[in-house]
Short mmCIF file of C-alpha atoms in Angstrom, two decimals:
data_model
loop_
_atom_site.label_atom_id
_atom_site.label_comp_id
_atom_site.label_asym_id
_atom_site.label_seq_id
_atom_site.Cartn_x
_atom_site.Cartn_y
_atom_site.Cartn_z
CA UNK E 8 106.12 41.28 108.02
CA UNK E 9 103.37 41.22 105.39
CA UNK E 10 101.93 37.85 104.53
CA UNK E 11 102.57 36.83 100.92
CA UNK E 12 99.80 34.99 99.09
CA UNK E 13 101.11 32.30 96.75
CA UNK E 14 98.53 31.27 94.16
CA UNK E 15 99.23 28.06 92.25
CA UNK E 16 97.34 27.61 88.99
CA UNK E 17 95.96 24.12 88.31
CA UNK E 18 94.76 22.57 85.06
CA UNK E 19 94.22 19.11 83.59
CA UNK E 20 97.50 17.52 82.60
CA UNK E 21 99.55 19.49 85.11
CA UNK E 22 102.79 17.88 86.32
CA UNK E 23 102.14 16.95 89.95
CA UNK E 24 105.69 17.59 91.17
CA UNK E 25 105.64 21.06 89.59
CA UNK E 26 102.81 21.78 92.02
CA UNK E 27 103.75 19.85 95.15
CA UNK E 28 107.47 20.66 95.12
CA UNK E 29 107.11 24.45 95.43
CA UNK E 30 104.02 24.10 97.65
CA UNK E 31 106.02 21.97 100.10
CA UNK E 32 108.76 24.61 100.15
CA UNK E 33 106.41 27.53 100.81
CA UNK E 34 104.42 25.52 103.34
CA UNK E 35 107.62 24.56 105.15
CA UNK E 36 108.59 28.22 105.28
CA UNK E 37 105.17 29.09 106.71
CA UNK E 38 105.68 26.47 109.42
CA UNK E 39 109.06 27.98 110.30
CA UNK E 40 107.79 31.56 110.14
CA UNK E 41 104.04 31.64 110.80
CA UNK E 42 102.23 34.34 108.87
CA UNK E 43 104.81 34.50 106.09
CA UNK E 44 102.87 32.72 103.34
CA UNK E 45 99.30 31.94 102.47
CA UNK E 46 99.21 29.16 99.86
CA UNK E 47 96.17 28.74 97.64
CA UNK E 48 95.48 26.57 94.60
CA UNK E 49 92.92 27.35 91.93
CA UNK E 50 91.68 25.88 88.66
CA UNK E 51 89.79 27.80 86.02
CA UNK E 52 86.36 26.68 87.25
CA UNK E 53 87.29 25.41 90.71
CA UNK E 54 86.81 21.77 89.67
CA UNK E 55 89.33 19.02 90.50
CA UNK E 56 92.07 18.44 87.93
CA UNK E 57 93.80 15.26 86.85
CA UNK E 58 97.57 15.45 86.73
CA UNK E 59 99.71 13.95 83.98
CA UNK E 60 100.50 11.01 86.28
CA UNK E 61 96.83 10.31 86.97
CA UNK E 62 96.51 11.91 90.40
CA UNK E 63 93.44 14.00 91.12
CA UNK E 64 94.06 17.34 92.81
CA UNK E 65 91.24 19.34 94.39
CA UNK E 66 91.86 23.11 94.23
CA UNK E 67 90.91 25.55 96.95
CA UNK E 68 88.87 27.73 94.64
CA UNK E 69 88.18 28.94 91.12
CA UNK E 70 90.55 31.45 89.58
CA UNK E 71 87.77 34.04 89.35
CA UNK E 72 87.37 33.86 93.13
CA UNK E 73 91.04 33.53 94.05
CA UNK E 74 92.70 36.20 96.19
CA UNK E 75 95.01 38.67 94.50
CA UNK E 76 98.41 36.97 94.86
CA UNK E 77 101.82 38.31 95.67
CA UNK E 78 103.33 35.32 93.87
CA UNK E 79 101.50 33.72 90.95
CA UNK E 80 102.97 30.29 90.21
CA UNK E 81 102.21 28.50 86.95
CA UNK E 82 103.35 24.86 86.81
CA UNK E 83 103.98 22.86 83.66
CA UNK E 84 102.96 19.49 82.35
CA UNK E 85 101.31 17.89 79.35
CA UNK E 86 98.35 20.24 79.71
CA UNK E 87 100.46 23.14 78.49
CA UNK E 88 100.57 21.58 75.02
CA UNK E 89 96.85 22.15 74.57
CA UNK E 90 96.31 25.09 76.85
CA UNK E 91 92.81 26.38 77.48
CA UNK E 92 92.41 29.81 75.82
CA UNK E 93 90.36 30.93 78.81
CA UNK E 94 93.27 30.14 81.12
CA UNK E 95 95.67 32.09 78.91
CA UNK E 96 93.23 35.02 78.91
CA UNK E 97 93.06 34.92 82.72
CA UNK E 98 96.86 34.97 82.94
CA UNK E 99 97.06 37.84 80.46
CA UNK E 100 94.66 39.89 82.59
CA UNK E 101 95.93 39.04 86.07
CA UNK E 102 99.63 38.33 85.52
CA UNK E 103 100.71 41.98 85.21
CA UNK E 104 99.12 42.79 88.58
CA UNK E 105 101.08 40.26 90.63
CA UNK E 106 104.16 41.14 92.61
CA UNK E 107 106.03 38.08 91.38
CA UNK E 108 105.36 35.89 88.35
CA UNK E 109 106.79 32.37 88.54
CA UNK E 110 106.71 29.36 86.23
CA UNK E 111 107.93 25.82 86.65
CA UNK E 112 108.96 23.71 83.66
CA UNK E 113 106.63 24.24 80.68
CA UNK E 114 104.48 26.65 82.67
CA UNK E 115 106.66 29.19 80.84
CA UNK E 116 104.78 28.29 77.66
CA UNK E 117 101.52 29.47 79.23
CA UNK E 118 103.13 32.70 80.44
CA UNK E 119 104.59 33.30 77.00
CA UNK E 120 101.23 32.62 75.32
CA UNK E 121 99.77 35.32 77.55
CA UNK E 122 102.51 37.75 76.49
CA UNK E 123 103.95 37.88 79.99
CA UNK E 124 107.48 36.88 79.04
CA UNK E 125 107.93 39.29 76.14
CA UNK E 126 111.17 41.20 76.59
CA UNK E 127 112.25 38.94 79.45
CA UNK E 128 115.00 36.36 79.78
CA UNK E 129 113.44 33.00 80.62
CA UNK E 130 114.00 29.27 80.63
CA UNK E 131 111.92 26.10 80.58
CA UNK E 132 112.45 22.35 80.37
CA UNK E 133 115.39 21.67 78.04
CA UNK E 134 113.20 19.67 75.63
CA UNK E 135 110.93 22.69 75.04
CA UNK E 136 113.42 25.57 74.91
CA UNK E 137 113.57 25.48 71.12
CA UNK E 138 109.78 25.49 70.86
CA UNK E 139 109.48 28.38 73.29
CA UNK E 140 112.05 30.41 71.34
CA UNK E 141 110.49 29.53 67.99
CA UNK E 142 106.89 30.25 68.97
CA UNK E 143 107.67 33.38 70.99
CA UNK E 144 110.60 35.28 69.44
CA UNK E 145 110.06 38.22 71.81
CA UNK E 146 111.22 35.99 74.69
CA UNK E 147 114.96 35.73 75.37
CA UNK E 148 115.15 31.98 75.96
CA UNK E 149 118.20 30.66 77.83
CA UNK E 150 118.27 26.84 77.62
CA UNK E 151 121.09 26.30 80.10
CA UNK E 152 120.17 27.43 83.66
CA UNK E 153 117.91 25.56 86.05
CA UNK E 154 116.16 28.84 86.78
CA UNK E 155 116.28 32.44 85.64
CA UNK E 156 115.36 35.62 87.50
CA UNK E 157 114.52 38.68 85.42
CA UNK E 158 112.98 41.37 87.58
CA UNK E 159 109.61 40.23 88.89
CA UNK E 160 109.59 37.26 86.50
CA UNK E 161 111.16 33.95 87.54
CA UNK E 162 111.15 30.84 85.36
CA UNK E 163 112.59 27.41 86.08
CA UNK E 164 113.58 24.39 84.07
CA UNK E 165 112.21 20.88 84.37
CA UNK E 166 110.29 19.48 87.31
CA UNK E 167 112.62 19.40 90.38
CA UNK E 168 114.13 22.78 89.52
CA UNK E 169 110.87 24.27 90.78
CA UNK E 170 112.04 23.30 94.26
CA UNK E 171 115.34 25.09 93.70
CA UNK E 172 113.56 28.23 92.55
CA UNK E 173 111.07 28.13 95.43
CA UNK E 174 113.92 27.81 97.94
CA UNK E 175 115.66 30.78 96.32
CA UNK E 176 112.47 32.82 96.66
CA UNK E 177 112.07 31.83 100.31
CA UNK E 178 115.68 32.81 100.96
CA UNK E 179 115.00 36.16 99.30
CA UNK E 180 111.84 36.70 101.37
CA UNK E 181 112.78 35.28 104.75
CA UNK E 182 116.53 34.78 104.80
CA UNK E 183 119.01 31.96 104.46
CA UNK E 184 118.32 30.30 107.82
CA UNK E 185 114.64 29.68 107.04
CA UNK E 186 115.43 28.41 103.55
CA UNK E 187 118.15 26.15 104.92
CA UNK E 188 115.80 24.67 107.52
CA UNK E 189 113.18 23.95 104.85
CA UNK E 190 115.82 22.38 102.61
CA UNK E 191 117.04 20.15 105.44
CA UNK E 192 113.52 18.90 106.11
CA UNK E 193 113.04 18.16 102.42
CA UNK E 194 116.50 16.53 102.30
CA UNK E 195 117.66 18.68 99.39
CA UNK E 196 120.46 21.19 98.88
CA UNK E 197 119.69 24.68 100.16
CA UNK E 198 119.64 25.61 96.53
CA UNK E 199 121.57 24.83 93.44
CA UNK E 200 122.77 28.01 91.77
CA UNK E 201 120.28 29.27 89.23
CA UNK E 202 122.91 29.37 86.51
CA UNK E 203 123.87 25.77 87.10
CA UNK E 204 123.35 23.93 83.83
CA UNK E 205 120.27 21.74 83.45
CA UNK E 206 122.67 18.99 82.40
CA UNK E 207 126.21 18.09 83.27
CA UNK E 208 128.66 18.55 80.42
CA UNK E 209 128.56 14.84 79.69
CA UNK E 210 124.80 14.94 79.23
CA UNK E 211 124.70 18.29 77.45
CA UNK E 212 127.12 17.06 74.80
CA UNK E 213 126.23 14.22 72.52
CA UNK E 214 128.00 10.94 73.13
CA UNK E 215 130.36 10.17 70.28
CA UNK E 216 129.49 7.18 68.13
CA UNK E 217 133.02 5.91 67.74
CA UNK E 218 134.63 4.16 70.68
CA UNK E 219 137.96 6.07 70.58
CA UNK E 220 136.14 9.40 70.77
CA UNK E 221 133.90 8.16 73.61
CA UNK E 222 137.02 7.08 75.48
CA UNK E 223 138.50 10.55 74.99
CA UNK E 224 135.33 12.13 76.39
CA UNK E 225 135.59 9.92 79.45
CA UNK E 226 139.31 10.68 79.82
CA UNK E 227 138.66 14.41 79.80
CA UNK E 228 136.01 14.03 82.50
CA UNK E 229 138.25 11.92 84.72
CA UNK E 230 141.41 13.99 84.19
CA UNK E 231 140.50 17.69 84.00
CA UNK E 232 144.01 18.51 85.24
CA UNK E 233 145.67 16.47 82.48
CA UNK E 234 147.18 17.48 79.16
CA UNK E 235 144.02 18.14 77.17
CA UNK E 236 145.28 19.96 74.10
CA UNK E 237 144.03 18.82 70.71
CA UNK E 238 147.30 17.10 69.83
CA UNK E 239 147.37 15.10 73.06
CA UNK E 240 143.71 14.11 72.76
CA UNK E 241 144.13 13.23 69.09
CA UNK E 242 147.05 10.95 69.95
CA UNK E 243 144.88 9.22 72.54
CA UNK E 244 142.26 8.60 69.85
CA UNK E 245 144.95 7.51 67.33
CA UNK E 246 143.87 10.22 64.89
CA UNK E 247 145.59 13.21 63.34
CA UNK E 248 144.83 16.47 65.19
CA UNK E 249 142.87 17.85 62.24
CA UNK E 250 140.84 14.68 61.76
CA UNK E 251 140.23 14.40 65.50
CA UNK E 252 139.00 17.99 65.86
CA UNK E 253 136.56 17.61 62.95
CA UNK E 254 135.28 14.22 64.10
CA UNK E 255 134.91 15.30 67.74
CA UNK E 256 132.81 18.32 66.86
CA UNK E 257 130.73 16.37 64.36
CA UNK E 258 129.91 13.64 66.86
CA UNK E 259 129.57 15.62 70.11
CA UNK E 260 128.22 18.94 68.89
CA UNK E 261 131.08 21.02 70.33
CA UNK E 262 134.77 21.56 69.71
CA UNK E 263 137.33 19.72 71.86
CA UNK E 264 138.40 23.03 73.39
CA UNK E 265 134.85 23.98 74.33
CA UNK E 266 134.25 20.54 75.83
CA UNK E 267 137.42 20.78 77.92
CA UNK E 268 136.50 24.30 79.09
CA UNK E 269 133.08 23.15 80.25
CA UNK E 270 134.41 20.04 82.01
CA UNK E 271 136.99 22.10 83.88
CA UNK E 272 134.45 24.74 84.86
CA UNK E 273 132.00 22.11 86.08
CA UNK E 274 134.72 20.32 88.05
CA UNK E 275 135.85 23.56 89.69
CA UNK E 276 132.30 24.56 90.58
CA UNK E 277 131.68 21.19 92.20
CA UNK E 278 134.85 21.46 94.30
CA UNK E 279 133.97 24.99 95.39
CA UNK E 280 130.46 23.91 96.37
CA UNK E 281 131.29 20.59 98.02
CA UNK E 282 134.77 20.94 99.56
CA UNK E 283 136.79 23.33 101.64
CA UNK E 284 139.78 23.19 99.27
CA UNK E 285 141.49 26.51 98.69
CA UNK E 286 141.16 28.36 95.40
CA UNK E 287 144.75 27.56 94.44
CA UNK E 288 144.19 23.85 95.07
CA UNK E 289 140.91 23.88 93.13
CA UNK E 290 142.52 25.67 90.20
CA UNK E 291 145.26 23.02 89.96
CA UNK E 292 142.85 20.09 90.36
CA UNK E 293 140.56 21.50 87.67
CA UNK E 294 143.30 22.05 85.13
CA UNK E 295 143.51 25.83 85.25
CA UNK E 296 147.01 25.84 86.64
CA UNK E 297 146.73 29.17 88.45
CA UNK E 298 144.04 30.93 90.46
CA UNK E 299 144.16 33.85 88.02
CA UNK E 300 143.38 31.60 85.05
CA UNK E 301 140.43 30.10 86.92
CA UNK E 302 139.29 33.57 87.95
CA UNK E 303 139.20 34.70 84.33
CA UNK E 304 137.25 31.59 83.31
CA UNK E 305 134.67 32.11 86.08
CA UNK E 306 134.20 35.79 85.29
CA UNK E 307 133.71 35.02 81.61
CA UNK E 308 131.27 32.14 82.10
CA UNK E 309 129.48 33.07 85.33
CA UNK E 310 130.10 36.74 85.98
CA UNK E 311 131.55 35.97 89.41
CA UNK E 312 134.98 35.20 90.84
CA UNK E 313 135.57 31.74 92.37
CA UNK E 314 135.47 33.28 95.85
CA UNK E 315 132.17 35.03 95.12
CA UNK E 316 130.76 31.84 93.65
CA UNK E 317 131.69 29.82 96.75
CA UNK E 318 130.24 32.48 99.06
CA UNK E 319 126.92 32.49 97.20
CA UNK E 320 126.45 28.81 96.51
CA UNK E 321 128.25 26.67 99.03
CA UNK E 322 125.79 25.45 101.68
CA UNK E 323 126.55 26.86 105.11
CA UNK E 324 127.67 24.37 107.80
CA UNK E 325 124.78 23.07 109.82
CA UNK E 326 124.64 21.47 113.23
CA UNK E 327 123.18 18.12 114.01
CA UNK E 328 119.40 17.92 113.86
CA UNK E 329 117.97 18.40 117.30
#
């Protein structure tokens, strides 16, 4: 097995968890499988950097003297808002030569500035997706997932999603057992699915201003298997169906039907990930009625059947720690 060098780029204003989260994952994998990873950190000139939270981090070396990496990891943070042109130039020159190009949070902005995301699907922290898409129209920005893989390019959303992406990369490199052991030591899930939304439906949608509409939102969340047609929901809000549909979309940013679809999908995904309930039971509990209806919804939204989704994303049973 060839050792993979992971080079983490440092700069003033970097988000500390964007650095330490993935580093802990790769280091944990190296402990489990000695010789698998060589982790190095480097700043432009080799000098210590000050993170956005005020911590000082001392790099191993300067970028000019850093080893050629297999995986080049670019974290995010406030420093990406005023990126050093010399750093962008270094990324533009060296990025194409790496085996795997990875960003955490707004590190995607630096990769995009270097032209390394052009023609690729990518994501970043939800608050900066619009900016990334606006400033770099050649990048296919997807604001929803916690991480995106597009060939040799992997980008993740805000902060802790860097841990999810790093675990996925370790699983790809070394197998599920190693990734699972690292996850257990870090007390995190093996990995959340990359296409899991950055926010739950309730956070992704705006909260309605009017109390009756807020109550309807809460009702939908608590009763995904209930009668959630527009007429029934409108009656609960004491509004006409037409008035309710217009008001709901105006105040939440999505139609009642779209909101219900997303709540049901999220509920079903959670049951598939966290329980051993059968597909038929999950489909009823989530409001789909039949396994076939749920299957169609999963294929449309996720490109996988419920069974495939559970196989890929439900953590495997683990024994007691020894």
